Amino acid sequence: MKEQTNHLQSDSQSLDHNIKQLMGSQFPLPAQVEHAKEEAFASIRAKASAQSAEAHTRTCPPPAGKRASKGKKKVRNAWLRGLAVAGAAVFCCMYFTTTAVFAQVPIIGHVFDMLGAGLEFAGEYANLAEPVKYAQTEMESVTANGTTVTLSEAYCNETALYLSLIVHSKEQLPDTFLGQNGKPVIEHQSLIDFDFDEEGAIDWRDGGSLITDGKMVDDYTYVGVIRFDLGQYYAGHDIEIPENIHAKLSLSKIIGTKQTDTSPEMPQELLAQYEAAMKENGLGLTEEAYEQFSEEQKNTELQLRNDMWDAYYEMYPDCLAYPNSYRCWILEGPWDFEFDVARNDQNIVRQEFDDNENGLGILAVSRTPVEITVEKEENLDHFLVILDADGNLMETSSGSSYTVSVSGHDTSKIDVYVCDYIEYMDELKGYWWSKDYPEKAKEKTFKQLLDERALYHKEIVFEEP
């Protein structure tokens, strides 16, 4: 059984020193980087054309049909209850300095402030979040396998639960891949158990994104926020989020995507078999040749490529597992927490509608200080689009097309559209994202395009609370 211990103040002296130094400067957002998404076969053909002896690129997407489905799974097994005693002295001397005011502010209880407007769901959390508490203790820190996780603050409304975390590893964390938003790609594997339902422990992925939203403090420390979509998970369950919630959170793993993928390269023998099979079918190996392929030839190439990857994964089955040590660094828990949080109804506006004929309309819209959620019967043939009062697209967040961040938008009024999924993906959304949209908007705005093409439209004006 993995031991969990309280992290003592004496163990955090060096951490205290490092953080004080680091926090004395500004926190610039790392430069954005583009994730390499080039198809593996393109690299193979390019190498073959150049008669390069180098092995295939390490970017190894699994072949078609190899991805695991994400069907909803409710975990009901008995879960670990070995809770560490809350250690109020854990990070009591951790501070960051705000250069603008030359004042020291403790990190604990201020993670939301520290991350600020850089959060996906940015907002005035200083007036919304509260320190995590249980049995009169204002924080809970648990150490497992050399890594201490502190549950710092919580913000909960009828739509979502937000929790801030501080993760400190005894060992230096490897360089972590940065997403297009400039943030380290770090996720968690967790179970959450609420006292107001009878479901037992719920897999976090069933009600929220596994990706955390945060930044590195130093080589050993990460601070971030995780979000559970209460509205989405309990939609249709006829369960009201109570005013006071008691919850148990069990984090089993914290997983970062490595800057460098160390997966084994494609063996030359498999490359040679692929190239030989391509030649037998009269197919060229260059990008130019591929552009001239018929649909039948493209299907043949796809099958040959999948055959090659099937053979690769037979040789290296660990590459199919997730997480794996080639692409990820992994911190092993478990870190078990138990806490209370009060529902905060401050500045929440909700409107319900009765125009959901044949599942096309919407049921309700809620606006909180950090997000807007539209309730609609789920239909895979539909795509929901939300524009702010200025006609700007509000990008969907956390994997749900029904929830958007209000940060940077005028939300005194919104327009909600229901579009045909294929038409929106293939035709409509490209209009907004085109480089010359400002010019095209002089003739027709994105809103005018949606007015013409959407299956359903609703204008919603919010009365201020």
CSV table of N, CA and C in Angstrom, one decimal, residues 279-378:
chain,number,residue,atom,x,y,z
A,279,LYS,N,4.9,-0.1,-54.2
A,279,LYS,CA,5.4,-0.2,-55.6
A,279,LYS,C,4.6,-1.4,-56.3
A,280,GLU,N,4.3,-2.4,-55.5
A,280,GLU,CA,3.5,-3.5,-56.1
A,280,GLU,C,2.2,-3.1,-56.6
A,281,ASN,N,1.6,-2.1,-55.9
A,281,ASN,CA,0.3,-1.6,-56.3
A,281,ASN,C,0.4,-0.4,-57.2
A,282,GLY,N,1.6,-0.1,-57.7
A,282,GLY,CA,1.8,1.0,-58.7
A,282,GLY,C,1.6,2.4,-58.1
A,283,LEU,N,1.9,2.5,-56.8
A,283,LEU,CA,1.7,3.8,-56.1
A,283,LEU,C,3.1,4.4,-55.8
A,284,GLY,N,3.2,5.7,-56.1
A,284,GLY,CA,4.4,6.4,-55.8
A,284,GLY,C,4.5,6.8,-54.3
A,285,LEU,N,5.7,7.2,-53.9
A,285,LEU,CA,5.9,7.5,-52.5
A,285,LEU,C,6.1,9.0,-52.2
A,286,THR,N,6.0,9.8,-53.2
A,286,THR,CA,6.1,11.2,-53.0
A,286,THR,C,4.8,11.9,-52.6
A,287,GLU,N,4.9,13.1,-52.1
A,287,GLU,CA,3.7,13.9,-51.8
A,287,GLU,C,3.0,14.2,-53.1
A,288,GLU,N,3.7,14.5,-54.1
A,288,GLU,CA,3.2,14.9,-55.4
A,288,GLU,C,2.4,13.7,-56.0
A,289,ALA,N,2.9,12.5,-55.8
A,289,ALA,CA,2.2,11.3,-56.3
A,289,ALA,C,0.9,11.1,-55.6
A,290,TYR,N,1.0,11.3,-54.3
A,290,TYR,CA,-0.2,11.0,-53.4
A,290,TYR,C,-1.3,12.0,-53.8
A,291,GLU,N,-1.0,13.2,-54.2
A,291,GLU,CA,-2.0,14.2,-54.6
A,291,GLU,C,-2.8,13.7,-55.8
A,292,GLN,N,-2.2,12.9,-56.6
A,292,GLN,CA,-2.8,12.4,-57.8
A,292,GLN,C,-3.6,11.1,-57.6
A,293,PHE,N,-3.5,10.5,-56.4
A,293,PHE,CA,-4.2,9.2,-56.2
A,293,PHE,C,-5.7,9.4,-56.4
A,294,SER,N,-6.3,8.3,-56.9
A,294,SER,CA,-7.8,8.2,-56.9
A,294,SER,C,-8.2,7.8,-55.5
A,295,GLU,N,-9.5,7.9,-55.2
A,295,GLU,CA,-10.0,7.5,-53.9
A,295,GLU,C,-9.7,6.0,-53.6
A,296,GLU,N,-9.8,5.2,-54.6
A,296,GLU,CA,-9.4,3.8,-54.4
A,296,GLU,C,-7.9,3.6,-54.0
A,297,GLN,N,-7.1,4.4,-54.7
A,297,GLN,CA,-5.7,4.3,-54.4
A,297,GLN,C,-5.4,4.8,-53.0
A,298,LYS,N,-6.1,5.9,-52.6
A,298,LYS,CA,-5.9,6.4,-51.3
A,298,LYS,C,-6.3,5.4,-50.2
A,299,ASN,N,-7.4,4.7,-50.5
A,299,ASN,CA,-7.8,3.6,-49.6
A,299,ASN,C,-6.8,2.5,-49.5
A,300,THR,N,-6.2,2.2,-50.6
A,300,THR,CA,-5.2,1.1,-50.6
A,300,THR,C,-4.0,1.6,-49.8
A,301,GLU,N,-3.5,2.8,-50.0
A,301,GLU,CA,-2.4,3.4,-49.2
A,301,GLU,C,-2.7,3.4,-47.8
A,302,LEU,N,-3.9,3.7,-47.4
A,302,LEU,CA,-4.3,3.8,-46.0
A,302,LEU,C,-4.2,2.4,-45.4
A,303,GLN,N,-4.7,1.4,-46.1
A,303,GLN,CA,-4.7,0.0,-45.6
A,303,GLN,C,-3.2,-0.5,-45.4
A,304,LEU,N,-2.3,-0.2,-46.4
A,304,LEU,CA,-0.9,-0.6,-46.3
A,304,LEU,C,-0.3,0.1,-45.1
A,305,ARG,N,-0.6,1.4,-44.9
A,305,ARG,CA,-0.1,2.1,-43.7
A,305,ARG,C,-0.5,1.6,-42.4
A,306,ASN,N,-1.8,1.2,-42.4
A,306,ASN,CA,-2.4,0.6,-41.1
A,306,ASN,C,-1.7,-0.7,-40.8
A,307,ASP,N,-1.5,-1.5,-41.9
A,307,ASP,CA,-0.8,-2.8,-41.7
A,307,ASP,C,0.6,-2.6,-41.1
A,308,MET,N,1.3,-1.5,-41.6
A,308,MET,CA,2.6,-1.2,-41.1
A,308,MET,C,2.5,-0.9,-39.6
A,309,TRP,N,1.5,0.0,-39.2
A,309,TRP,CA,1.4,0.4,-37.8
A,309,TRP,C,1.0,-0.8,-36.9
A,310,ASP,N,0.1,-1.7,-37.5
A,310,ASP,CA,-0.3,-2.9,-36.7
A,310,ASP,C,1.0,-3.7,-36.4
A,311,ALA,N,1.8,-3.9,-37.3
A,311,ALA,CA,3.1,-4.6,-37.1
A,311,ALA,C,4.0,-3.9,-36.1
A,312,TYR,N,4.0,-2.6,-36.2
A,312,TYR,CA,4.8,-1.8,-35.2
A,312,TYR,C,4.3,-2.0,-33.8
A,313,TYR,N,3.0,-1.9,-33.6
A,313,TYR,CA,2.4,-2.1,-32.3
A,313,TYR,C,2.5,-3.5,-31.7
A,314,GLU,N,2.6,-4.5,-32.6
A,314,GLU,CA,2.9,-5.8,-32.2
A,314,GLU,C,4.3,-5.9,-31.6
A,315,MET,N,5.2,-5.1,-32.2
A,315,MET,CA,6.6,-5.1,-31.7
A,315,MET,C,6.8,-4.3,-30.5
A,316,TYR,N,6.0,-3.2,-30.4
A,316,TYR,CA,6.1,-2.3,-29.2
A,316,TYR,C,4.7,-2.0,-28.6
A,317,PRO,N,4.2,-3.0,-28.0
A,317,PRO,CA,2.8,-2.9,-27.5
A,317,PRO,C,2.7,-1.8,-26.4
A,318,ASP,N,3.8,-1.4,-25.7
A,318,ASP,CA,3.7,-0.4,-24.7
A,318,ASP,C,3.3,1.0,-25.3
A,319,CYS,N,3.6,1.1,-26.6
A,319,CYS,CA,3.3,2.4,-27.3
A,319,CYS,C,1.7,2.6,-27.4
A,320,LEU,N,1.0,1.6,-27.3
A,320,LEU,CA,-0.5,1.7,-27.4
A,320,LEU,C,-1.1,2.1,-26.1
A,321,ALA,N,-0.4,1.8,-25.0
A,321,ALA,CA,-0.9,2.1,-23.7
A,321,ALA,C,-0.9,3.6,-23.4
A,322,TYR,N,-1.9,4.1,-22.7
A,322,TYR,CA,-1.8,5.5,-22.2
A,322,TYR,C,-2.2,5.6,-20.8
A,323,PRO,N,-1.4,6.3,-20.0
A,323,PRO,CA,-0.1,6.9,-20.4
A,323,PRO,C,1.0,6.0,-20.6
A,324,ASN,N,2.0,6.3,-21.3
A,324,ASN,CA,3.2,5.5,-21.4
A,324,ASN,C,4.5,6.4,-21.2
A,325,SER,N,5.6,5.8,-20.9
A,325,SER,CA,6.8,6.5,-20.5
A,325,SER,C,7.5,7.2,-21.7
A,326,TYR,N,7.1,6.8,-22.9
A,326,TYR,CA,7.7,7.4,-24.1
A,326,TYR,C,7.2,8.8,-24.3
A,327,ARG,N,5.9,9.0,-24.1
A,327,ARG,CA,5.3,10.3,-24.4
A,327,ARG,C,5.0,11.1,-23.2
A,328,CYS,N,5.0,10.5,-22.0
A,328,CYS,CA,4.5,11.2,-20.8
A,328,CYS,C,5.5,11.0,-19.6
A,329,TRP,N,5.4,12.0,-18.8
A,329,TRP,CA,5.9,11.8,-17.4
A,329,TRP,C,4.7,11.6,-16.5
A,330,ILE,N,4.9,10.8,-15.5
A,330,ILE,CA,3.8,10.3,-14.7
A,330,ILE,C,4.1,10.4,-13.2
A,331,LEU,N,3.2,11.1,-12.5
A,331,LEU,CA,3.3,11.1,-11.0
A,331,LEU,C,2.3,10.2,-10.5
A,332,GLU,N,2.7,9.3,-9.7
A,332,GLU,CA,1.7,8.3,-9.2
A,332,GLU,C,1.2,8.7,-7.8
A,333,GLY,N,-0.1,8.6,-7.6
A,333,GLY,CA,-0.7,8.8,-6.3
A,333,GLY,C,-0.9,7.5,-5.5
A,334,PRO,N,-2.0,7.4,-4.8
A,334,PRO,CA,-3.1,8.3,-4.9
A,334,PRO,C,-3.0,9.4,-3.9
A,335,TRP,N,-3.7,10.5,-4.2
A,335,TRP,CA,-3.9,11.7,-3.3
A,335,TRP,C,-5.4,11.8,-3.1
A,336,ASP,N,-5.8,11.5,-1.9
A,336,ASP,CA,-7.2,11.4,-1.5
A,336,ASP,C,-7.6,12.6,-0.6
A,337,PHE,N,-8.7,13.3,-1.0
A,337,PHE,CA,-9.1,14.5,-0.3
A,337,PHE,C,-10.6,14.3,0.1
A,338,GLU,N,-11.0,15.0,1.1
A,338,GLU,CA,-12.4,15.1,1.5
A,338,GLU,C,-12.6,16.6,1.9
A,339,PHE,N,-13.7,17.2,1.4
A,339,PHE,CA,-13.8,18.6,1.6
A,339,PHE,C,-15.3,19.0,1.5
A,340,ASP,N,-15.6,20.2,2.0
A,340,ASP,CA,-16.9,20.8,1.9
A,340,ASP,C,-16.8,22.1,1.0
A,341,VAL,N,-17.9,22.4,0.3
A,341,VAL,CA,-17.9,23.6,-0.5
A,341,VAL,C,-19.3,24.1,-0.6
A,342,ALA,N,-19.5,25.4,-0.5
A,342,ALA,CA,-20.9,26.0,-0.6
A,342,ALA,C,-21.1,26.5,-2.0
A,343,ARG,N,-22.4,26.2,-2.5
A,343,ARG,CA,-22.8,26.7,-3.8
A,343,ARG,C,-22.8,28.2,-3.8
A,344,ASN,N,-22.2,28.8,-4.8
A,344,ASN,CA,-22.2,30.3,-4.8
A,344,ASN,C,-23.1,30.8,-6.0
A,345,ASP,N,-24.2,31.4,-5.6
A,345,ASP,CA,-25.2,31.8,-6.6
A,345,ASP,C,-25.0,33.3,-7.0
A,346,GLN,N,-23.9,33.9,-6.7
A,346,GLN,CA,-23.6,35.3,-7.0
A,346,GLN,C,-23.6,35.5,-8.5
A,347,ASN,N,-24.4,36.5,-8.9
A,347,ASN,CA,-24.4,37.0,-10.3
A,347,ASN,C,-24.7,35.8,-11.3
A,348,ILE,N,-25.6,35.0,-11.0
A,348,ILE,CA,-26.0,33.9,-11.9
A,348,ILE,C,-27.4,34.3,-12.5
A,349,VAL,N,-27.5,34.2,-13.8
A,349,VAL,CA,-28.8,34.5,-14.5
A,349,VAL,C,-29.2,33.3,-15.3
A,350,ARG,N,-30.4,32.9,-15.2
A,350,ARG,CA,-30.9,31.7,-15.9
A,350,ARG,C,-32.2,32.0,-16.6
A,351,GLN,N,-32.4,31.5,-17.8
A,351,GLN,CA,-33.6,31.7,-18.5
A,351,GLN,C,-34.0,30.3,-19.1
A,352,GLU,N,-35.3,30.0,-19.0
A,352,GLU,CA,-35.8,28.7,-19.5
A,352,GLU,C,-36.7,29.0,-20.6
A,353,PHE,N,-36.8,28.0,-21.6
A,353,PHE,CA,-37.6,28.2,-22.8
A,353,PHE,C,-38.4,27.0,-23.1
A,354,ASP,N,-39.5,27.2,-23.8
A,354,ASP,CA,-40.4,26.1,-24.2
A,354,ASP,C,-40.6,26.1,-25.7
A,355,ASP,N,-39.4,26.0,-26.4
A,355,ASP,CA,-39.5,26.0,-27.9
A,355,ASP,C,-38.6,24.9,-28.5
A,356,ASN,N,-38.5,23.8,-27.7
A,356,ASN,CA,-37.6,22.7,-28.2
A,356,ASN,C,-38.4,21.7,-29.0
A,357,GLU,N,-39.1,22.2,-30.0
A,357,GLU,CA,-39.8,21.3,-30.9
A,357,GLU,C,-38.9,20.3,-31.7
A,358,ASN,N,-39.2,19.0,-31.6
A,358,ASN,CA,-38.5,18.0,-32.2
A,358,ASN,C,-37.0,18.0,-31.9
A,359,GLY,N,-36.7,18.5,-30.7
A,359,GLY,CA,-35.3,18.5,-30.3
A,359,GLY,C,-34.4,19.5,-31.0
A,360,LEU,N,-35.0,20.5,-31.7
A,360,LEU,CA,-34.2,21.4,-32.4
A,360,LEU,C,-33.8,22.7,-31.6
A,361,GLY,N,-34.7,23.1,-30.8
A,361,GLY,CA,-34.5,24.3,-30.0
A,361,GLY,C,-33.6,24.1,-28.8
A,362,ILE,N,-33.7,25.0,-27.8
A,362,ILE,CA,-32.9,24.9,-26.6
A,362,ILE,C,-33.9,24.9,-25.4
A,363,LEU,N,-33.4,24.4,-24.3
A,363,LEU,CA,-34.2,24.2,-23.1
A,363,LEU,C,-34.0,25.4,-22.1
A,364,ALA,N,-32.7,25.8,-21.9
A,364,ALA,CA,-32.4,26.8,-21.0
A,364,ALA,C,-31.0,27.4,-21.3
A,365,VAL,N,-30.8,28.6,-20.7
A,365,VAL,CA,-29.4,29.2,-20.8
A,365,VAL,C,-29.1,29.8,-19.4
A,366,SER,N,-27.9,29.5,-19.0
A,366,SER,CA,-27.4,30.0,-17.7
A,366,SER,C,-26.1,30.8,-17.9
A,367,ARG,N,-26.0,32.0,-17.3
A,367,ARG,CA,-24.8,32.7,-17.3
A,367,ARG,C,-24.3,32.9,-15.9
A,368,THR,N,-23.0,32.5,-15.7
A,368,THR,CA,-22.4,32.7,-14.4
A,368,THR,C,-21.3,33.7,-14.6
A,369,PRO,N,-20.6,34.1,-13.6
A,369,PRO,CA,-19.5,35.1,-13.8
A,369,PRO,C,-18.4,34.7,-14.7
A,370,VAL,N,-18.3,33.4,-15.0
A,370,VAL,CA,-17.2,32.9,-15.8
A,370,VAL,C,-17.6,32.1,-17.0
A,371,GLU,N,-18.8,31.7,-17.2
A,371,GLU,CA,-19.2,30.9,-18.3
A,371,GLU,C,-20.7,31.1,-18.7
A,372,ILE,N,-21.0,30.6,-19.9
A,372,ILE,CA,-22.4,30.5,-20.3
A,372,ILE,C,-22.6,29.1,-20.8
A,373,THR,N,-23.7,28.5,-20.3
A,373,THR,CA,-24.1,27.1,-20.7
A,373,THR,C,-25.5,27.1,-21.3
A,374,VAL,N,-25.6,26.5,-22.4
A,374,VAL,CA,-26.9,26.3,-23.1
A,374,VAL,C,-27.3,24.8,-22.9
A,375,GLU,N,-28.5,24.6,-22.5
A,375,GLU,CA,-29.1,23.3,-22.3
A,375,GLU,C,-29.9,22.9,-23.5
A,376,LYS,N,-29.6,21.8,-24.1
A,376,LYS,CA,-30.3,21.3,-25.3
A,376,LYS,C,-30.2,19.8,-25.4
A,377,GLU,N,-31.3,19.2,-25.9
A,377,GLU,CA,-31.3,17.8,-26.1
A,377,GLU,C,-30.1,17.4,-27.0
A,378,GLU,N,-29.3,16.4,-26.6
A,378,GLU,CA,-28.2,16.1,-27.4
A,378,GLU,C,-28.6,15.4,-28.7
